[in-house]
Each structure stands twice: as structure tokens, then as C-alpha cells.
Coordinates of C-alpha atoms and ligand atoms in Angstrom, one line a residue:
M1 CA 60.9 39.4 142.8
K2 CA 62.9 40.2 139.9
L3 CA 65.0 43.5 139.9
K4 CA 64.5 45.5 136.6
N5 CA 67.9 46.7 137.0
D6 CA 70.5 43.9 138.2
T7 CA 73.8 45.2 136.4
F8 CA 75.1 46.5 139.7
L9 CA 74.9 42.8 141.2
R10 CA 76.1 41.3 137.9
A11 CA 79.3 43.3 137.7
C12 CA 79.9 42.2 141.5
R13 CA 79.9 38.8 140.2
R14 CA 81.9 39.7 136.9
E15 CA 79.4 38.9 134.7
E16 CA 78.3 40.3 131.3
V17 CA 76.4 43.9 131.8
E18 CA 74.9 45.9 128.7
R19 CA 76.6 49.0 130.6
T20 CA 78.9 49.6 133.5
P21 CA 76.9 50.2 136.6
V22 CA 77.4 53.2 138.8
W23 CA 76.6 54.5 142.0
I24 CA 78.2 57.4 143.9
M25 CA 79.9 56.8 147.9
R26 CA 77.5 59.2 150.1
Q27 CA 75.4 59.6 147.1
A28 CA 72.4 60.4 149.3
G29 CA 73.8 63.9 150.7
R30 CA 74.0 67.3 151.2
Y31 CA 75.2 68.0 147.5
L32 CA 71.5 67.1 146.8
P33 CA 69.0 70.0 147.1
D34 CA 66.2 67.5 147.9
Y35 CA 68.4 66.3 151.0
M36 CA 69.0 69.8 152.2
K37 CA 65.5 70.0 152.0
V38 CA 64.6 66.9 154.7
R39 CA 67.5 68.3 156.9
R40 CA 65.8 71.8 157.3
D41 CA 63.4 70.5 159.7
H42 CA 65.4 67.4 160.8
S43 CA 68.7 66.8 162.2
F44 CA 71.0 64.3 160.6
Q45 CA 70.4 61.4 163.7
E46 CA 66.6 61.8 163.4
V47 CA 66.9 61.2 159.5
C48 CA 68.7 58.2 160.4
K49 CA 66.9 57.0 162.9
T50 CA 63.3 57.6 161.3
P51 CA 62.7 54.8 158.8
E52 CA 60.0 57.0 156.8
L53 CA 62.8 59.7 156.5
A54 CA 65.7 57.3 155.8
A55 CA 64.0 55.7 153.2
E56 CA 63.2 59.1 151.3
V57 CA 66.6 60.1 151.6
T58 CA 68.1 56.8 150.1
I59 CA 65.7 56.7 147.0
Q60 CA 66.5 60.5 146.6
P61 CA 69.7 59.6 144.0
V62 CA 68.4 57.0 142.3
E63 CA 65.5 59.1 140.9
K64 CA 67.4 62.5 140.7
I65 CA 71.0 61.1 139.8
G66 CA 69.8 57.8 138.1
V67 CA 72.2 55.7 139.8
D68 CA 72.3 52.0 139.7
A69 CA 72.1 50.8 143.0
A70 CA 70.9 52.6 146.2
I71 CA 72.9 52.6 149.6
L72 CA 71.0 52.7 152.8
F73 CA 71.0 55.9 154.3
A74 CA 72.8 55.5 157.8
D75 CA 76.3 56.5 159.2
I76 CA 79.3 54.1 159.9
L77 CA 79.1 55.1 163.5
T78 CA 75.2 54.4 163.8
P79 CA 75.4 51.0 165.4
A80 CA 78.3 51.8 167.7
E81 CA 75.4 53.5 170.2
G82 CA 73.9 49.8 170.5
M83 CA 77.6 48.9 172.2
G84 CA 77.4 51.6 174.9
I85 CA 78.8 54.7 173.1
D86 CA 77.4 58.2 173.4
L87 CA 76.9 59.4 169.8
A88 CA 76.5 63.3 168.3
F89 CA 77.0 64.4 164.7
S90 CA 78.2 68.2 164.6
P91 CA 78.4 67.4 161.6
G92 CA 81.1 64.9 161.6
P93 CA 80.9 62.0 164.5
V94 CA 81.4 63.1 168.1
I95 CA 81.8 60.8 171.2
A96 CA 81.2 61.6 174.7
Q97 CA 83.3 59.1 176.3
P98 CA 85.9 57.8 173.8
V99 CA 87.2 54.5 174.2
R100 CA 90.7 54.7 175.8
D101 CA 91.8 51.6 177.6
R102 CA 90.7 48.2 178.6
K103 CA 87.9 49.2 181.1
G104 CA 86.6 51.1 178.3
V105 CA 86.9 48.4 175.8
E106 CA 85.7 45.8 178.4
A107 CA 82.2 47.9 178.9
L108 CA 81.4 47.8 175.3
R109 CA 78.3 45.3 174.5
I110 CA 78.0 43.2 171.4
P111 CA 74.2 43.7 171.0
D112 CA 71.5 42.2 168.6
P113 CA 71.0 44.1 165.9
R114 CA 67.4 43.7 165.9
E115 CA 66.9 45.4 169.3
S116 CA 69.6 48.2 168.9
V117 CA 69.1 49.5 165.5
P118 CA 65.3 48.4 164.7
Y119 CA 65.0 51.8 162.9
V120 CA 67.9 50.5 160.4
L121 CA 66.4 47.2 159.4
D122 CA 62.8 48.7 159.3
A123 CA 64.6 51.4 156.6
I124 CA 65.7 48.7 154.9
R125 CA 62.3 47.0 154.3
L126 CA 60.6 50.3 153.6
V127 CA 63.0 51.0 150.6
R128 CA 63.0 47.6 149.2
E129 CA 58.8 48.1 149.1
R130 CA 59.5 51.5 147.1
L131 CA 62.2 50.6 145.1
D132 CA 59.9 48.0 143.7
G133 CA 62.6 46.3 142.3
R134 CA 63.9 49.6 140.2
V135 CA 67.8 49.0 141.5
P136 CA 69.2 46.9 144.5
L137 CA 69.9 47.9 147.9
I138 CA 73.3 47.8 149.3
G139 CA 73.7 47.8 153.2
F140 CA 77.1 48.8 154.8
A141 CA 79.0 49.0 157.7
G142 CA 82.4 50.6 159.1
A143 CA 85.3 48.0 159.2
P144 CA 86.8 47.5 162.3
F145 CA 89.9 49.4 162.2
T146 CA 88.2 52.4 160.5
M147 CA 85.3 52.2 163.3
A148 CA 88.3 51.7 166.0
A149 CA 89.6 54.8 165.6
Y150 CA 86.6 57.1 165.8
L151 CA 86.1 55.4 168.9
V152 CA 89.2 55.7 170.4
E153 CA 89.9 59.6 169.0
G154 CA 86.3 60.5 169.8
K155 CA 86.0 62.3 166.4
S156 CA 87.7 63.2 163.2
K157 CA 91.6 63.5 163.6
H158 CA 94.1 64.0 161.3
G159 CA 96.0 60.3 161.0
F160 CA 94.2 59.0 164.2
P161 CA 97.1 58.7 166.3
G162 CA 94.9 57.2 169.3
I163 CA 94.2 54.0 167.6
R164 CA 97.6 53.8 166.0
S165 CA 99.5 54.4 169.5
M166 CA 97.1 51.8 170.9
L167 CA 98.5 49.1 168.7
Y168 CA 102.0 49.7 169.9
R169 CA 100.9 50.6 173.3
D170 CA 98.7 48.0 174.2
P171 CA 98.2 45.6 171.3
E172 CA 96.0 43.3 173.5
T173 CA 93.6 45.7 174.2
A174 CA 93.3 46.7 170.8
D175 CA 92.8 42.9 169.5
L176 CA 89.6 42.9 172.0
L177 CA 88.6 46.3 170.6
L178 CA 88.8 45.0 166.9
G179 CA 87.3 41.8 167.9
K180 CA 84.4 43.1 169.7
I181 CA 83.7 45.6 166.7
A182 CA 84.2 43.0 164.2
D183 CA 81.4 40.2 166.0
M184 CA 78.9 43.5 166.6
T185 CA 79.7 44.1 162.8
A186 CA 79.2 40.5 161.4
A187 CA 75.6 40.4 163.2
Y188 CA 74.6 43.8 161.9
L189 CA 75.4 43.3 158.4
A190 CA 73.9 39.6 158.9
A191 CA 70.5 41.3 159.8
Q192 CA 70.5 43.9 157.0
I193 CA 71.0 41.3 154.4
E194 CA 68.2 39.2 156.0
A195 CA 66.1 42.5 156.3
G196 CA 66.8 42.9 152.4
A197 CA 70.2 44.6 151.4
Q198 CA 71.1 42.9 148.1
A199 CA 74.7 43.5 148.7
V200 CA 77.1 44.9 151.5
Q201 CA 80.0 47.4 151.9
L202 CA 82.5 47.2 154.4
F203 CA 83.9 51.2 154.6
E204 CA 87.6 51.0 155.5
S205 CA 88.4 54.7 154.7
W206 CA 91.3 54.9 156.8
A207 CA 93.3 51.6 155.2
G208 CA 95.8 54.0 154.3
L209 CA 96.8 55.1 157.9
L210 CA 98.2 51.5 158.3
A211 CA 101.3 50.3 157.1
G212 CA 101.2 46.8 155.8
R213 CA 102.5 44.8 158.4
E214 CA 100.1 46.6 160.9
F215 CA 97.5 46.2 158.3
E216 CA 97.9 42.4 158.1
R217 CA 98.0 42.0 162.0
F218 CA 95.2 44.4 163.1
A219 CA 93.0 45.0 160.2
L220 CA 92.5 42.2 157.6
P221 CA 91.8 39.2 160.1
H222 CA 88.7 41.2 161.6
V223 CA 87.9 42.0 158.1
K224 CA 88.3 38.1 156.8
R225 CA 86.0 36.8 159.8
I226 CA 83.3 39.5 159.1
M227 CA 83.1 38.4 155.1
E228 CA 83.3 34.6 156.3
A229 CA 80.4 35.0 158.5
I230 CA 78.1 36.4 156.0
A231 CA 79.4 34.6 153.1
P232 CA 76.2 32.1 153.4
L233 CA 74.2 34.7 153.1
G234 CA 75.1 35.0 149.3
A235 CA 74.9 38.8 149.1
P236 CA 78.1 40.2 147.0
R237 CA 80.7 41.8 149.9
I238 CA 82.7 45.1 148.8
Y239 CA 85.6 46.1 150.9
Y240 CA 86.4 49.9 150.4
A241 CA 90.2 50.1 151.4
G242 CA 90.3 53.9 151.3
G243 CA 94.3 55.3 150.6
G244 CA 94.9 51.8 150.4
G245 CA 97.3 51.6 147.0
A246 CA 100.1 50.0 149.0
L247 CA 98.0 47.2 150.7
L248 CA 96.1 46.0 147.4
H249 CA 98.3 43.3 147.1
L250 CA 97.0 42.0 150.7
L251 CA 93.9 42.2 149.6
S252 CA 93.4 39.3 147.4
D253 CA 92.0 36.9 150.3
C254 CA 90.3 39.3 152.3
G255 CA 87.0 37.3 151.6
A256 CA 85.4 40.3 149.6
D257 CA 83.9 39.9 145.8
V258 CA 84.7 43.3 145.1
I259 CA 87.6 45.8 146.1
G260 CA 86.8 49.5 146.3
V261 CA 90.0 51.5 145.0
D262 CA 90.3 55.0 145.7
W263 CA 91.6 57.6 142.8
R264 CA 95.4 57.4 143.6
V265 CA 96.2 54.0 141.8
P266 CA 94.9 53.4 137.9
L267 CA 92.6 50.8 137.8
G268 CA 94.5 48.8 135.5
E269 CA 97.5 48.8 137.7
A270 CA 95.0 48.2 141.0
W271 CA 93.5 45.0 139.0
K272 CA 97.0 43.5 138.7
R273 CA 98.0 44.1 142.4
I274 CA 94.4 42.6 143.7
G275 CA 94.0 39.7 141.0
Q276 CA 92.1 39.5 138.0
D277 CA 89.5 37.0 140.1
M278 CA 88.1 39.6 141.9
A279 CA 85.3 42.6 141.1
I280 CA 86.6 46.1 141.3
Q281 CA 84.8 49.2 142.3
G282 CA 85.8 52.9 141.8
N283 CA 87.5 55.2 141.2
L284 CA 87.1 58.9 140.0
D285 CA 88.5 61.5 141.8
P286 CA 85.6 63.0 143.6
C287 CA 86.8 66.5 142.6
A288 CA 86.8 65.5 138.8
L289 CA 83.1 66.2 139.6
F290 CA 84.3 69.8 139.5
S291 CA 85.4 69.9 135.7
P292 CA 83.5 71.3 132.7
A293 CA 81.3 68.8 131.1
D294 CA 83.8 68.2 128.1
R295 CA 86.5 67.2 130.5
L296 CA 84.1 65.4 133.0
E297 CA 83.5 62.9 129.9
A298 CA 87.7 62.6 129.2
E299 CA 88.4 61.8 132.8
V300 CA 85.3 58.9 132.7
R301 CA 86.6 57.7 129.8
T302 CA 90.4 57.7 131.4
V303 CA 88.9 55.1 134.3
L304 CA 87.0 52.9 131.8
D305 CA 90.3 52.8 129.7
G306 CA 91.9 51.1 132.8
V307 CA 89.2 48.6 132.6
A308 CA 90.1 47.7 129.3
G309 CA 86.6 46.0 128.7
R310 CA 87.0 43.5 131.3
W311 CA 83.5 42.2 133.1
G312 CA 83.3 43.3 137.2
H313 CA 83.9 46.8 137.2
I314 CA 81.4 49.1 139.4
F315 CA 81.9 52.6 138.5
N316 CA 81.8 55.0 141.5
L317 CA 84.3 57.9 143.0
G318 CA 87.3 57.2 144.8
H319 CA 85.9 58.8 148.0
G320 CA 82.9 60.1 149.0
I321 CA 81.2 63.1 147.2
Q322 CA 82.0 66.5 148.1
P323 CA 79.2 68.5 149.9
D324 CA 79.7 71.6 147.6
T325 CA 79.4 69.6 144.3
P326 CA 77.0 70.6 141.7
W327 CA 74.4 68.0 141.7
E328 CA 73.7 68.1 138.3
N329 CA 77.5 67.1 137.7
A330 CA 76.7 63.9 139.6
R331 CA 73.4 63.5 137.0
L332 CA 75.9 63.7 133.9
L333 CA 78.5 61.5 135.6
V334 CA 75.8 58.7 135.6
E335 CA 75.0 59.4 132.0
T336 CA 78.3 60.0 130.9
V337 CA 79.4 56.5 132.5
H338 CA 76.5 54.8 130.5
K339 CA 76.8 56.5 127.2
L340 CA 80.7 55.3 126.9
S341 CA 80.2 51.7 128.5
R342 CA 77.7 50.7 126.4
W343 CA 78.0 47.4 124.7
G344 CA 79.5 47.8 121.5
V345 CA 81.3 51.2 122.5
R346 CA 83.6 49.1 124.8
Ligands
CP3_1 O1 76.5 56.5 151.0 C1 75.7 57.2 151.2 O2 74.9 58.1 150.6 C2 75.0 56.7 152.7 C3 75.2 57.4 153.6 C4 76.5 57.7 154.4 C5 76.8 58.9 155.1 N1 78.1 58.3 155.8 C6 75.8 59.6 155.6 C7 76.2 61.0 156.2 C8 77.6 56.6 154.7 C9 77.7 54.9 153.9 C10 78.5 56.9 155.2 C11 80.0 56.4 156.0 C12 80.5 57.1 156.6 N2 80.4 57.9 157.5 C13 82.1 56.9 156.6 C14 83.0 55.8 155.7 C15 82.9 56.9 154.1 C16 84.0 57.7 153.8 O3 83.4 59.2 153.8 O4 85.0 57.8 154.2 C17 82.8 57.6 157.3 C18 84.5 58.2 157.7 C19 81.7 58.3 158.5 C20 82.1 59.0 159.6 C21 81.2 60.8 159.0 N3 79.7 61.0 159.1 C22 81.8 61.6 159.1 C23 83.4 61.8 158.7 C24 80.9 62.3 158.8 C25 81.3 64.2 158.5 C26 82.0 64.4 157.4 C27 81.0 65.4 156.5 O5 81.1 64.8 155.4 O6 80.7 66.3 156.8 C28 79.9 62.1 159.1 C29 78.6 62.9 158.8 C30 77.5 62.1 157.8 N4 77.5 61.0 157.2 C31 76.7 63.1 156.8 C32 76.1 62.5 156.0 C33 75.1 62.5 155.1 C34 76.6 64.5 156.8 C35 75.7 64.8 157.8 C36 74.9 66.0 157.6 O7 73.8 65.9 157.0 O8 75.0 67.2 157.9

């Protein structure tokens, strides 16, 4: 089936587009009144595990905000349950028995996604059917280091000292853990693409916690392995490196087609460090969505100026949208990106 709007996929491939595509990390979520309506009657986990509900909230931002891509509604921790992790949300992830030692790592299973997350794959099929080619659907997973940060800590904790101390105290166990997460993730993303995801993003939200040497040693090889494993499936691959400004020069051969960058590095500079033969995604500060309307336009212009008319830019925030963002401003952002990036204007 032909897509009515394939600007996102074309930008991933650095092809020409009539206007810059835009989507918003965490675009399905609490800032949207429609999402909160669904959450009144259902827990976050229920929404994730009920294809009907997951499909509904996945499509909400396409209809309400006008984004150029949908992203599957789930969490980066969702597939950890199939590895044997007891997971709850309150609202962030809470793991009953964090993975702290060799025994804990050895006990982790590498599940078949068709058995462990059938609801995710069903949600993807349902979203594709309901989108009916309006925009493409992005699948996603957490990158191994970021996943490991949660599995070892058991919850969000500033700096995630649990995984970082494991890298020094017991690097062999850290390798085993990261490798198992990578194996699970490669199978998970492949299953998502086979079910209908037309691109995938690996969220390395905590890239910025690592020095270059540790990033190269513990994070990057696993990312590469996942990217290579799914390459034959042909779906564009995005690697989002949160806080990764100091690591950008290491990312040119991570195997992704697109690098997602946060707001701390101007895009022109980021592109220089990554290399011009990759596409780039980003990078408005999520808090810029609290600007008055005329100021927001100036902020969007600053991001687009950094791109300087090159092909291969996907507009996004540099991090997930804040739950208290006025939703109308998210819609204004999309309209503004489209208006300022039309052919002839660039
Ligand atoms: O982008 C989307 O719209 C798709 C859905 C999505 C969610 N989480 C839904 C969610 C995606 C892609 C994620 C990824 C995710 N989850 C990341 C990586 C991106 C990032 O923000 O850096 C991380 C680190 C997580 C782990 C996680 N899940 C945290 C830290 C939290 C709590 C923080 C918060 O926002 O309150 C969650 C919960 C979560 N994941 C919610 C949603 C909509 C809130 C749950 C609710 O509805 O109460």
C-alpha cells in the first residue's frame, strides 16, 4: 500500500521532501486530553497490553497534532517482562527484583517476541490497518545500556550508579547483561518490523552518563550488533543518543541511518561531528513549547537554520515532551515546522 505522506521515511533516507517531517518523542501521552481520558479508566500497563487501547492512543497525536509519523505506544521496559523481570509503573518503571549480580543476569531469558509480547505485535497490525497509509508507523526499543540502567537500578535514579559501578566492578557480568538485552532487542525489533513497523528507533536516553571510553566499550558494540541484525529488513533505523553531545563523533559507524540528538548541540555542529552521510533528528528543547506563539516560531527557525537546507532532517524535540505542555502548542509546533520548511522557503 502506498503511503499518502512518506516525508518521514524519505527524510530518513536523505531524499528530497516538500517540507520537513516532524514527530514528537513521547507524542502519545499525558499532555493530550484524549490520552488522559483513556487513562481515567485504564492503567498505563493495561493500555500497553490491550492492542485496541494501544492503537487508539498511538493514533491520537496523528489526528490531534498532525505529526508526520506515528510511534507505537509501549514503554522501553515493556519487553523486559518476557526476560523474567517483574515490572510495575508508578508512573516511572519499578522493578521488584533488580538485576544486581551474575546470578540475576544468568536467570534472564531471551524470549521469542511472538510469545512474550504478542499484544505489541497485534497493536502494530491494528495501527497499520487504522492509519490506512496516512503516515508511517515507527517501532522502538530501549538501547541495551539504557535498558540495563533500569534493570540494575530497579527504578529511575539520578546518574544510575548501579549499572555504571557494575561496568568497573564486574565488566564480564555487565557484558553478559548487555549482550542478553541486545539479543532480546534484535529479535523484538525484527518482530516489530515484520508486524508492520516501517522504521525503528533505539532510545539511548542515558547515553550522556558515559564517558567516550566506556560508551565505546559497553554501549556501542551492542547497538551496532542490533542495527546490523535488522539491516536486511530494510526499515530505517534511528539511534537517539540523549545527552550524547560529547559522543557524536563516535556515532558515524553505529549502524543507524539517522542519529537523534538532544537540544544541547546545534544541529549544524552535530552534523559536522556525526558526518554528513547520515540523517539527523531533533532537536528543539521540549521546554521551548512553553514559549508564546511568536517566540516558538523563532525557536523553530533557529533549529531549521542549523540544517541550512540539507536533506535528511527530521524535526523532533531533543527529548520527550513534558506532561504539562499545553497540547495546542504541540500542534502549533507541527504547523510551524511545515510552514517554515516548505519548498521555496528553505
Ligand atoms: O513516544 C511515544 O509516544 C510512545 C510511547 C513511549 C512511552 N515511553 C510511554 C510512556 C515511549 C517511546 C517511551 C520510551 C521510554 N520509556 C524512555 C525513553 C525515552 C525517554 O523519555 O528518554 C524511557 C527512559 C522510559 C522509561 C519510563 N517510562 C519512565 C522514566 C517513565 C516515567 C516518566 C514519566 O514520563 O512520568 C515511564 C512511563 C511512561 N512511558 C508514560 C508514558 C506515556 C507515563 C505513564 C502514564 O501514563 O502515567
